[in-house]
XYZ file of C-alpha atoms in Angstrom:
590
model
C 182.984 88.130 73.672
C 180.027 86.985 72.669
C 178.291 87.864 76.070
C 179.507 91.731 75.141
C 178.246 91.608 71.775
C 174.783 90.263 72.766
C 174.538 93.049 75.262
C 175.241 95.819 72.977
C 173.275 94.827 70.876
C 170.697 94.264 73.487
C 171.297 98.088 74.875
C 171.020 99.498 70.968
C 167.212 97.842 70.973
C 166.728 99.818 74.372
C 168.086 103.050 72.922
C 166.004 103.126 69.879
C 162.694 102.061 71.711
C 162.909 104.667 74.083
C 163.845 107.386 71.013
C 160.289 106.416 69.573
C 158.907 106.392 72.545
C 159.588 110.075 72.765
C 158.780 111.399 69.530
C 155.280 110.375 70.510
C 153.235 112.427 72.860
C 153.539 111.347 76.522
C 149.904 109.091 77.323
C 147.867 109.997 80.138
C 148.422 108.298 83.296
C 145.339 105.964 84.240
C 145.144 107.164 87.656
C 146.087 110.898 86.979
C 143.430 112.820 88.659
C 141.631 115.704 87.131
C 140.320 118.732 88.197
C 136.770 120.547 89.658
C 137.285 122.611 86.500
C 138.341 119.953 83.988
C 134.569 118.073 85.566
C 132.876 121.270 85.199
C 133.407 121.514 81.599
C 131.301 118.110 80.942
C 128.253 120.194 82.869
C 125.536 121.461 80.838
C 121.908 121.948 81.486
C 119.137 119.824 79.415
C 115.512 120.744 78.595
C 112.690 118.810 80.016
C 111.766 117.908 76.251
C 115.818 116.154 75.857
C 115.093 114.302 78.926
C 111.807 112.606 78.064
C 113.194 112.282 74.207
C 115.986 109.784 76.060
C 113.347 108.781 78.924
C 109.994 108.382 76.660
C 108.592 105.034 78.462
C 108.156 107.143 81.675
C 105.650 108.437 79.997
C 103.772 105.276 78.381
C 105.830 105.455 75.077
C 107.921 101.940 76.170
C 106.501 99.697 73.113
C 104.968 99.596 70.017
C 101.349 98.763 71.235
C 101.322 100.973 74.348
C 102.562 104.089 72.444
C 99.745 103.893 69.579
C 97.302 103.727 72.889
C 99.311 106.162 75.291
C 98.693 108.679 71.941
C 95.307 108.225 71.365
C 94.598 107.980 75.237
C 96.662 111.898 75.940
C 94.415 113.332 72.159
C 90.650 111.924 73.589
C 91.749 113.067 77.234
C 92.143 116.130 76.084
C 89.153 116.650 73.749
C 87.169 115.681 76.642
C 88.638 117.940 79.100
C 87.965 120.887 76.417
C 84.638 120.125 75.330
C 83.197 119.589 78.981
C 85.154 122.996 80.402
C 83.425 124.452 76.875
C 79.638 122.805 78.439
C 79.722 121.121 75.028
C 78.231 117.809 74.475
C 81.281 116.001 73.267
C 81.439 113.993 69.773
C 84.773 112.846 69.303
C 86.212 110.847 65.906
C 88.912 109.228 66.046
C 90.646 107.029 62.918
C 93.731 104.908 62.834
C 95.523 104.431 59.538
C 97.228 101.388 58.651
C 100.292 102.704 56.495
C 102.714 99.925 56.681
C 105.832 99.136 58.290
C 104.391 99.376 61.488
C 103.549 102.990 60.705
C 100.146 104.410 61.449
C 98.799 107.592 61.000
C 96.397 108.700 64.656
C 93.506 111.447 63.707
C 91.419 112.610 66.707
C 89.177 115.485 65.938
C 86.381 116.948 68.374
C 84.018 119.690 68.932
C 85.418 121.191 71.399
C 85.920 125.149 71.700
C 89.149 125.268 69.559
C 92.410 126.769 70.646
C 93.268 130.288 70.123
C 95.713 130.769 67.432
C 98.997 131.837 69.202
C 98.363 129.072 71.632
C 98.183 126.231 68.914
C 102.215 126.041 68.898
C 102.877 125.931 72.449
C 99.752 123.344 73.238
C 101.429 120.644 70.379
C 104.698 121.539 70.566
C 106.016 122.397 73.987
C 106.057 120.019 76.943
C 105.156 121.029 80.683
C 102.852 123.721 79.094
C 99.391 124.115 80.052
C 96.210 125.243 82.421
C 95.840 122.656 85.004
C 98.899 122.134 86.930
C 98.724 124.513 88.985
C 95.189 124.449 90.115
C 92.992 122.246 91.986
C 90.029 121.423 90.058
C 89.244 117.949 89.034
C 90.629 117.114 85.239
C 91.720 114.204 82.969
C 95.328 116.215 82.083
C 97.294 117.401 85.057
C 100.857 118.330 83.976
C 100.672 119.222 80.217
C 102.615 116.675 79.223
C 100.434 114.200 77.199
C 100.292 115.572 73.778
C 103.193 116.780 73.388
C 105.068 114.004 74.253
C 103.017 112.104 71.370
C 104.299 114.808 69.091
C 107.843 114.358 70.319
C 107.116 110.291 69.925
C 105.665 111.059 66.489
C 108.953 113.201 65.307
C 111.291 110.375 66.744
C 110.320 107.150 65.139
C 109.163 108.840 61.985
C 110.583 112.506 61.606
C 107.336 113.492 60.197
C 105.486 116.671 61.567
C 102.193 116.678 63.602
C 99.398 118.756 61.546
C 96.884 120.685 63.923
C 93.919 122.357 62.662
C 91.673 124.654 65.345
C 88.737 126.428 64.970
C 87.086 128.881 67.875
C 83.931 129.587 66.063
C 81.827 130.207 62.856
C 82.351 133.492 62.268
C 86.367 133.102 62.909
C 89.141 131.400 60.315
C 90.558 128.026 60.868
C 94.457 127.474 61.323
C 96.527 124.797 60.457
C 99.680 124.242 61.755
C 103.007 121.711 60.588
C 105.053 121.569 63.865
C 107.730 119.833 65.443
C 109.692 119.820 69.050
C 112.993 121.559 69.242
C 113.998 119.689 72.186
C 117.295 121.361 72.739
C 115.226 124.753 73.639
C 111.998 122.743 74.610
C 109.621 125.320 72.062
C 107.715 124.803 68.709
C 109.202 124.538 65.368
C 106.588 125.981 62.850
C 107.080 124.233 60.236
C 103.841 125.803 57.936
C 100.844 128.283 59.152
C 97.816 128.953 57.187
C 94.381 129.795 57.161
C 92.291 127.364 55.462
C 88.242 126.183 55.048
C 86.659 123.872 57.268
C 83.328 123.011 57.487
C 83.598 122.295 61.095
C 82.176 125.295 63.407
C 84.552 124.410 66.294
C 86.774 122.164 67.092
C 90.160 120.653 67.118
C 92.047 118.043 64.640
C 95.410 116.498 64.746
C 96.952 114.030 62.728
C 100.393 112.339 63.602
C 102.492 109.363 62.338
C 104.272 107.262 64.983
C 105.727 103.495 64.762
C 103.082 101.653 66.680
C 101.176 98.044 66.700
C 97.648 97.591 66.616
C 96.235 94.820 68.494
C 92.671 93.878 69.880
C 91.734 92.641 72.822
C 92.758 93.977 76.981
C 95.293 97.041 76.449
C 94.295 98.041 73.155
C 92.985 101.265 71.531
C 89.413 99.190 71.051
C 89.741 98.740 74.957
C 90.483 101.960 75.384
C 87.598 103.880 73.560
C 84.726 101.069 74.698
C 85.747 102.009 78.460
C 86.021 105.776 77.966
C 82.226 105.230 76.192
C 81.484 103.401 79.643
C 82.387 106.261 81.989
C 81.915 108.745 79.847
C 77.772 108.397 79.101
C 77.562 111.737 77.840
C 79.769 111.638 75.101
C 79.737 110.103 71.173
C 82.541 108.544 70.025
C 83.152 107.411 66.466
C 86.017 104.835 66.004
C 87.374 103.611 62.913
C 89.731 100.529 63.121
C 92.673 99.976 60.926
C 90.962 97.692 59.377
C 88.158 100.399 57.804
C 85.915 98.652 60.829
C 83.593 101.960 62.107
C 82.248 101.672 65.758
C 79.875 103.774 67.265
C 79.569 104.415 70.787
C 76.741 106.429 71.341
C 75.663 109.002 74.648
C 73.165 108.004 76.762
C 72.474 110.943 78.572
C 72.163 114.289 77.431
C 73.432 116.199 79.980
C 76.707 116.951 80.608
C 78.346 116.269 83.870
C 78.384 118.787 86.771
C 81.158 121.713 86.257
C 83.940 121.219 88.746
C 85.240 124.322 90.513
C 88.573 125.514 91.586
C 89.670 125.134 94.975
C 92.474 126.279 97.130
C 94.950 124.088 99.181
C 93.399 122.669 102.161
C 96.184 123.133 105.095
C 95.283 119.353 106.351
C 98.649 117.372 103.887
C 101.107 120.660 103.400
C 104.450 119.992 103.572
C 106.991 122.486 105.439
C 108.877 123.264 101.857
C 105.996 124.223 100.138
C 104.603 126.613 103.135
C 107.977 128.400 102.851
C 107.516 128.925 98.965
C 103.930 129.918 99.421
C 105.291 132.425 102.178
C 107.959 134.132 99.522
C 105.325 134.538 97.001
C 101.797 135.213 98.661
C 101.044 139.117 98.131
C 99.202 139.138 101.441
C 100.208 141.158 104.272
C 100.181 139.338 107.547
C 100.296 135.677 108.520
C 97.325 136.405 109.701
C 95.361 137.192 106.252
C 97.931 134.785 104.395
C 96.261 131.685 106.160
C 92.453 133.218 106.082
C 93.132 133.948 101.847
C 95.836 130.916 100.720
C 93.990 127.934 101.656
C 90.241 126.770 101.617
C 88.389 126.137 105.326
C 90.165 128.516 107.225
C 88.815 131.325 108.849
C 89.256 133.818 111.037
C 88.556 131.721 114.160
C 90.897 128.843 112.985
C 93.605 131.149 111.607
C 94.220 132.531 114.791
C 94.111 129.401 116.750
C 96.920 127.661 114.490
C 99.287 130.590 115.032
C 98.281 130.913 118.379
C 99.523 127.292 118.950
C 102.423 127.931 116.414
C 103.450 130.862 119.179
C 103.478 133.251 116.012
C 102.364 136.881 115.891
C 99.049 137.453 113.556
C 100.507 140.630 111.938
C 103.678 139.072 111.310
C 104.789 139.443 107.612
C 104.573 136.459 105.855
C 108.351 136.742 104.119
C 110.042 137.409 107.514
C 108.954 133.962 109.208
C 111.238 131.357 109.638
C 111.742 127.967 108.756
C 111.645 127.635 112.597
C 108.552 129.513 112.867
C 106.969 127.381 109.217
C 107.482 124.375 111.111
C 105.515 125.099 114.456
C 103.041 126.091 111.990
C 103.140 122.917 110.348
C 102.706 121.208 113.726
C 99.986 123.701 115.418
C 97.414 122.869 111.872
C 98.092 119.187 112.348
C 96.762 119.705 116.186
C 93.992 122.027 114.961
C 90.425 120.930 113.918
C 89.836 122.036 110.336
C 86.684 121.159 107.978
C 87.444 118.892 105.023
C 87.795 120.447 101.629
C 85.161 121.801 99.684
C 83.472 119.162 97.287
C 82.148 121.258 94.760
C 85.824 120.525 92.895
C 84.951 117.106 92.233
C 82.475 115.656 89.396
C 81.709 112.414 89.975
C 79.919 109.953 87.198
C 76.587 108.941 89.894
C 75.302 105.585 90.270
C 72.218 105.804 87.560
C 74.763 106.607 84.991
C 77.372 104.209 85.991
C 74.721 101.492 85.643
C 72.974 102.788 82.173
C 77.253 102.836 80.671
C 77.542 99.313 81.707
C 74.744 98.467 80.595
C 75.389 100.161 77.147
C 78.206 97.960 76.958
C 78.196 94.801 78.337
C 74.728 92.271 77.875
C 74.385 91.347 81.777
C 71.749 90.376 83.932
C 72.488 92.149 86.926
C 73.780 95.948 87.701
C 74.823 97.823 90.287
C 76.731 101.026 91.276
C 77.601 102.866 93.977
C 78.981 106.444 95.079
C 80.590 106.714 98.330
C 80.978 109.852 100.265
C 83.605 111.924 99.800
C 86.869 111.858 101.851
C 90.102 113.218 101.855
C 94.361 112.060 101.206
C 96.997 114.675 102.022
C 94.711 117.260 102.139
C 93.090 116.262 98.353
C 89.386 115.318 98.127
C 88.154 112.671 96.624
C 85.268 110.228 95.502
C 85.133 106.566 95.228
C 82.835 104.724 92.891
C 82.232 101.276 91.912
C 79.912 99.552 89.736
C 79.596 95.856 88.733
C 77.749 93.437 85.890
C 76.849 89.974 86.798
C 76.032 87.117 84.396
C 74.080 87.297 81.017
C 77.002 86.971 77.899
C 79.992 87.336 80.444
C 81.993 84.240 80.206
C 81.376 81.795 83.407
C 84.916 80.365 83.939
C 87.091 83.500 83.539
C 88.541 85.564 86.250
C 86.449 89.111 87.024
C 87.030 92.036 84.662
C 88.635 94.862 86.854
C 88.004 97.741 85.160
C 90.069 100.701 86.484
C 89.181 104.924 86.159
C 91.001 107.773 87.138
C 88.887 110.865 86.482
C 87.293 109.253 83.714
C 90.230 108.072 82.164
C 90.935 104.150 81.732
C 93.858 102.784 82.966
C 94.511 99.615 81.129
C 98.423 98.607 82.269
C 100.207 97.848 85.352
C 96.943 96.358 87.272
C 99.014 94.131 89.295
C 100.625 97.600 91.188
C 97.801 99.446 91.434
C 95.942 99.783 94.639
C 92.381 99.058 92.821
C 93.407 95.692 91.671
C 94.811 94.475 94.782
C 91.982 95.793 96.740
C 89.650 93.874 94.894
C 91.635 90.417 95.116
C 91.922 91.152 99.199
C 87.874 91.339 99.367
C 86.437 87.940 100.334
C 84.049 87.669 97.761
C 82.854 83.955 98.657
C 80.781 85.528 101.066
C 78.594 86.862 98.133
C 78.022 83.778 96.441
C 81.360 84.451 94.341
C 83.955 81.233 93.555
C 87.513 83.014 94.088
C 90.968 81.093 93.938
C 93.546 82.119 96.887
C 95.174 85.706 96.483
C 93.512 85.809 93.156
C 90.174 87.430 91.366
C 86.886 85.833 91.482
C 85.747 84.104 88.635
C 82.525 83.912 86.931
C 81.021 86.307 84.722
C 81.168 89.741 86.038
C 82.704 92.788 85.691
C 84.063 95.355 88.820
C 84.027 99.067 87.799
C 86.214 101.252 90.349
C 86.400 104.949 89.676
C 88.460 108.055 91.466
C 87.787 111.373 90.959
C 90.237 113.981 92.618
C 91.680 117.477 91.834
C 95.373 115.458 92.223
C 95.180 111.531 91.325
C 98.327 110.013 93.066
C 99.335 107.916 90.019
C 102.437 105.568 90.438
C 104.382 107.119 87.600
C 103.912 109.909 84.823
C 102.084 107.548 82.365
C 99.486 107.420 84.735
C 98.929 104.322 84.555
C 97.911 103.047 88.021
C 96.783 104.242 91.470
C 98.959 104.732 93.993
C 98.488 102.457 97.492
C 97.076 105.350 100.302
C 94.948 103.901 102.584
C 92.497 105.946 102.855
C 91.881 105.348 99.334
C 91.539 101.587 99.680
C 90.144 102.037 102.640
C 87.049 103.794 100.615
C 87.481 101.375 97.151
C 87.076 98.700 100.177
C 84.006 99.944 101.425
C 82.313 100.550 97.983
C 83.389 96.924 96.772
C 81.443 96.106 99.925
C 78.361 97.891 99.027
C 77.795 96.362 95.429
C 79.014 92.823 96.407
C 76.233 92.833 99.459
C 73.981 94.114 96.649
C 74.776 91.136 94.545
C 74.722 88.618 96.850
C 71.216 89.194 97.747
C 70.515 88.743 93.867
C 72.426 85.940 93.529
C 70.844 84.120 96.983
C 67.147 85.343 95.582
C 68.201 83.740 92.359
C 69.150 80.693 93.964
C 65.950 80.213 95.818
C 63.988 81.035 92.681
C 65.659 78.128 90.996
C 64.855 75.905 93.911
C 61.515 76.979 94.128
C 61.144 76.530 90.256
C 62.671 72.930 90.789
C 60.152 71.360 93.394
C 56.952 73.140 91.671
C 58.389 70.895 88.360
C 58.098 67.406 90.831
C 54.410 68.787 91.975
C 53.868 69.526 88.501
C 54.927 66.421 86.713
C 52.297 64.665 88.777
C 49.304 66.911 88.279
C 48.331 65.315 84.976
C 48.100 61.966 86.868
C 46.081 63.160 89.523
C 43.284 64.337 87.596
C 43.361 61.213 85.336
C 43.134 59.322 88.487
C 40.386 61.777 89.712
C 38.430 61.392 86.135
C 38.652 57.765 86.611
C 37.098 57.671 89.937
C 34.346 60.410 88.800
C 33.671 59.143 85.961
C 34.362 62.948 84.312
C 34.870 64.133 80.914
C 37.922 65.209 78.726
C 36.724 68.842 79.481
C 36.216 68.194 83.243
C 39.352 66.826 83.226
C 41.547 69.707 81.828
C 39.527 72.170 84.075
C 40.612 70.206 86.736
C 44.441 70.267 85.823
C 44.047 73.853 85.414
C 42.202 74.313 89.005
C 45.083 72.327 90.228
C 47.758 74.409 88.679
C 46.197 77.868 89.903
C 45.789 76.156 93.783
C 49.645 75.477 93.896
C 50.363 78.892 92.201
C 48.149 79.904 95.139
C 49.823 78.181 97.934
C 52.849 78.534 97.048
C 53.218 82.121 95.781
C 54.309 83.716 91.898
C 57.597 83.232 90.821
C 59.097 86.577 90.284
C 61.631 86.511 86.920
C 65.039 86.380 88.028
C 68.134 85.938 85.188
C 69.020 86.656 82.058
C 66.471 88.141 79.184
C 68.435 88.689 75.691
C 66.030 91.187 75.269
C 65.599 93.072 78.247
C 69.057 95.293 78.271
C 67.620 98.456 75.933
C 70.649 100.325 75.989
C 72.438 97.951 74.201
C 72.878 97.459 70.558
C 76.000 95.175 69.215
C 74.503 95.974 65.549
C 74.400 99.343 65.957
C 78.320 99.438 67.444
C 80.111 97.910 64.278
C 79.268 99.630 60.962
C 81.860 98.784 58.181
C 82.992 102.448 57.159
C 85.939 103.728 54.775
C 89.079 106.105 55.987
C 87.215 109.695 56.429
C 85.652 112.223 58.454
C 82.285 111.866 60.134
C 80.937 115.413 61.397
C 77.934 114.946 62.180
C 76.089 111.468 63.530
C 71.865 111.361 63.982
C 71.637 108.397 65.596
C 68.420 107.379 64.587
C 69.376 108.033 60.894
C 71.533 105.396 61.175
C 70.506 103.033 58.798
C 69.798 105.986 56.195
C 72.822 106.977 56.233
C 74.235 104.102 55.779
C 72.591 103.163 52.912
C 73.904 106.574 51.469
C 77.503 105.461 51.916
């Protein structure tokens, strides 16, 4: 009986469970599978400008510090890139605001030719949009990415807008802009238009708030500017630190630096997808033509003898060939002798000016530069150039300076990955008089300058940040670091033997004044005799043994540089106009 009971009441526990169980709504099975169609609902396409927003430290916006650099870095790029397509002189300002909280408020104003009003919007507040991508012409921006990424960075960490304010010339009204990103759509939010006055001629001003960190020293914003001063020798640059700390880095050289041209594609590097989308859209008739008109160095002659080899008629039309046909194309210009690309793309910096912006910045005894012929990657051409700066106020036990350019443009992070920095630690630099650890950078005081220019850098990421490892890149950094370091070892040996030869006249010379007092003794001379005879002695070894030429460091002897004239305590403002040799007047006008 009591078995029976317990069961019942066992199977009344079952029965209710399972009625509560059902007044609920059956749960999904774990394993259940679901559908193409239930997937495809989850599908939705995302603007370039969502992507980055979720993906900002591809482009340089990973940290604190790097952002408040990355945004100054993409503002001066561009201001230089405008003023030099303009043939302007460039004079750049550029203030950073302390506001608190790890705020800061960027300002970067130029010269430049100013942007046309309808184009303000989509400059500042549209990323991917721009003039440069698709050509080949040497330039600091390539993708039209930079700024408007720092505006994006700018909205995110502190939701306030970027203010632009453009001018195109004296007789024409200056805009200002309030903008932000939509980044669902990827366009400009115009937040408030107006005309207003501005003293300024021409030119270009933004001002943006961003969380950031200000620091001094290697990869900071002071960095940054003193090295764009370096490699940049024709432009001004006026800098004022958080800390109401103005610094003025002024041109050396008045002219501005040769023009760069557009080129076309050389065929030497093309791949077989982007022939076939150059085939769908060329407006040319023929193959024949499309080869002759598309790319640079090919004529007639060679035009004929790459389809020839490709077994492809001349007069075929360019949208009927095949990916077949494309890829014996592809194979017959690999097997075909083709000149290298036109040069006239490039602007390189030039060894005289290399030397006078080291020299402008860093108190040395010795300079030298270099600019190597130009060669060719995938097709792109390109220059190599390297400078260095040997002794004087460089510290003695420190590990080299590497100081890497792209196109003008420093790159101050990821040196370990970049092909620059690892070409320079592979160079056996003991063989030019250099101490240098194992798999490491010489030390001693000196600084290594290595500069690309190309109409396509291949960075290693979007930041642009380093170089990427192509060998016939370090191949050429290679042979320019050879160049300079023979350079300096002959300076360093002739110094060397100077101080040796300096050494043993100082054991003749200690004994000179004993020889003629021995001499006087014998001779019975004078006091007078006596010091004629020292001096006779002194011009006979001077004589025999040659002049000394000067070799090493004279304080005074570096021109171009002025540490005085670089730091000039200065409150939060705008500087428009700088005569350098009104410094000091100025100055004591406030």
């Amino acid at each position: 009986m009591r078995i029976d009971s317990f069961l019942k009441e066992e199977i009344k526990q079952v029965v209710k469970e399972s009625k509560r169980n059902n007044s609920k709504e059956p749960k999904e099975e774990k394993n259940k599978q679901r559908s193409a169609e239930e997937l495809a609902k989850q599908h939705k396409a995302i603007s370039v400008a969502e992507f980055f927003e979720k993906n900002r430290h591809l482009l340089g916006f990973d940290n604190n510090r790097k952002a408040l650099l990355t945004t100054v870095k993409e503002a001066v790029d561009n201001s230089l890139d405008a003023c030099e397509e303009a043939r302007i002189l460039p004079e750049i300002y550029v203030e950073l605001i302390d506001m608190g909280n790890n705020r800061f408020r960027v300002i970067v104003e130029d010269n430049g030719p100013g942007i046309v009003k309808q184009n303000i919007p989509f400059v500042f507040g549209k990323l991917l949009y721009g003039s440069k991508f698709h050509r080949l012409k040497q330039s600091r921006g390539q993708q039209g990415i930079g700024i408007s990424a720092a505006v994006l960075y700018s909205q995110l960490t502190t939701g306030r807008a970027t203010k632009v304010m453009s001018r195109t010339g004296k007789d024409k009204p200056a805009h200002l802009y309030e903008l932000r990103i939509n980044t669902l759509k990827n366009e400009p939010e115009i937040l408030k238009e107006e005309i207003i006055e501005w003293e300024k001629e021409h030119g270009t001003r933004i001002e943006l708030d961003l969380v950031g960190s200000y620091y001094r020293g290697a990869q900071s914003v002071d960095e940054y500017i003193k090295q764009t001063s370096i490699v940049n020798p024709h432009a001004t640059f006026i800098y004022v630190t958080p800390d109401g700390e103005q610094r003025i880095y002024a041109r050396v050289s008045e002219t501005l630096p040769k023009e760069p041209k557009e080129i076309k594609p050389h065929p030497y590097g093309l791949e077989i997808g982007t022939l076939v989308k150059m085939l769908k859209l060329t407006k040319e008739k023929t193959i024949l033509s499309f080869l002759k008109k598309e790319f640079s160095r090919v004529s007639d002659k060679v035009a004929k003898e790459i389809l020839e080899k490709a077994s492809v008629a001349p007069n075929e039309k360019p949208s009927q060939i095949t990916r077949e046909q494309a890829e014996r194309i592809i194979d017959a210009i690999s097997k075909t002798k083709i000149l290298p690309p036109p040069l006239d793309c490039l602007s390189e910096i030039g060894e005289e000016l290399i030397k006078k912006g080291l020299m402008k910045e860093v108190n040395a005894e010795f300079y030298e530069a270099v600019t190597r012929k130009p060669s060719v990657y995938k097709g792109y051409p390109f220059i190599i150039e390297a400078g260095i700066a040997y002794g004087g106020e460089l510290p003695k036990d420190s590990p080299a300076n590497v100081m890497r350019f792209a196109n003008k443009i420093p790159l101050l992070y990821q040196a370990g990955s970049c092909a620059f920095t690892k070409t320079v630690i592979a160079m056996d630099w003991k063989k030019y008089g250099l101490n240098q650890p194992k798999g490491a950078l010489p030390v001693g005081p000196l600084v290594i300058l290595v500069h690309i220019a190309s109409v396509w850098v291949p960075y290693t990421n979007e930041a642009k940040e380093a170089v990427a490892n192509y060998p016939e890149i370090i191949k050429e950094v290679k042979l320019a670091l050879q160049e300079v370091g023979r350079k300096l070892g002959k300076y360093l040996s002739k110094k060397r033997n100077v101080e040796s030869e300096i050494k043993k006249r100082g054991y003749i010379e200690k004994y000179i004044p004993h020889i003629s007092f021995a001499v006087k003794d014998i001779l019975d001379l004078d006091e007078s005799m006596k010091l004629e005879l020292e001096t006779k002695l002194k011009q006979i070894l001077e004589h025999v043994r040659g002049k000394i030429e000067k070799v090493g460091f004279d304080k005074e002897s570096n021109k171009e540089f002025d540490e005085e004239f670089k730091l000039k305590v200065h409150s939060h403002g705008i500087v428009d106009e700088i005569y350098l040799d009104e410094v000091d007047e100025n100055e004591s006008k406030g």
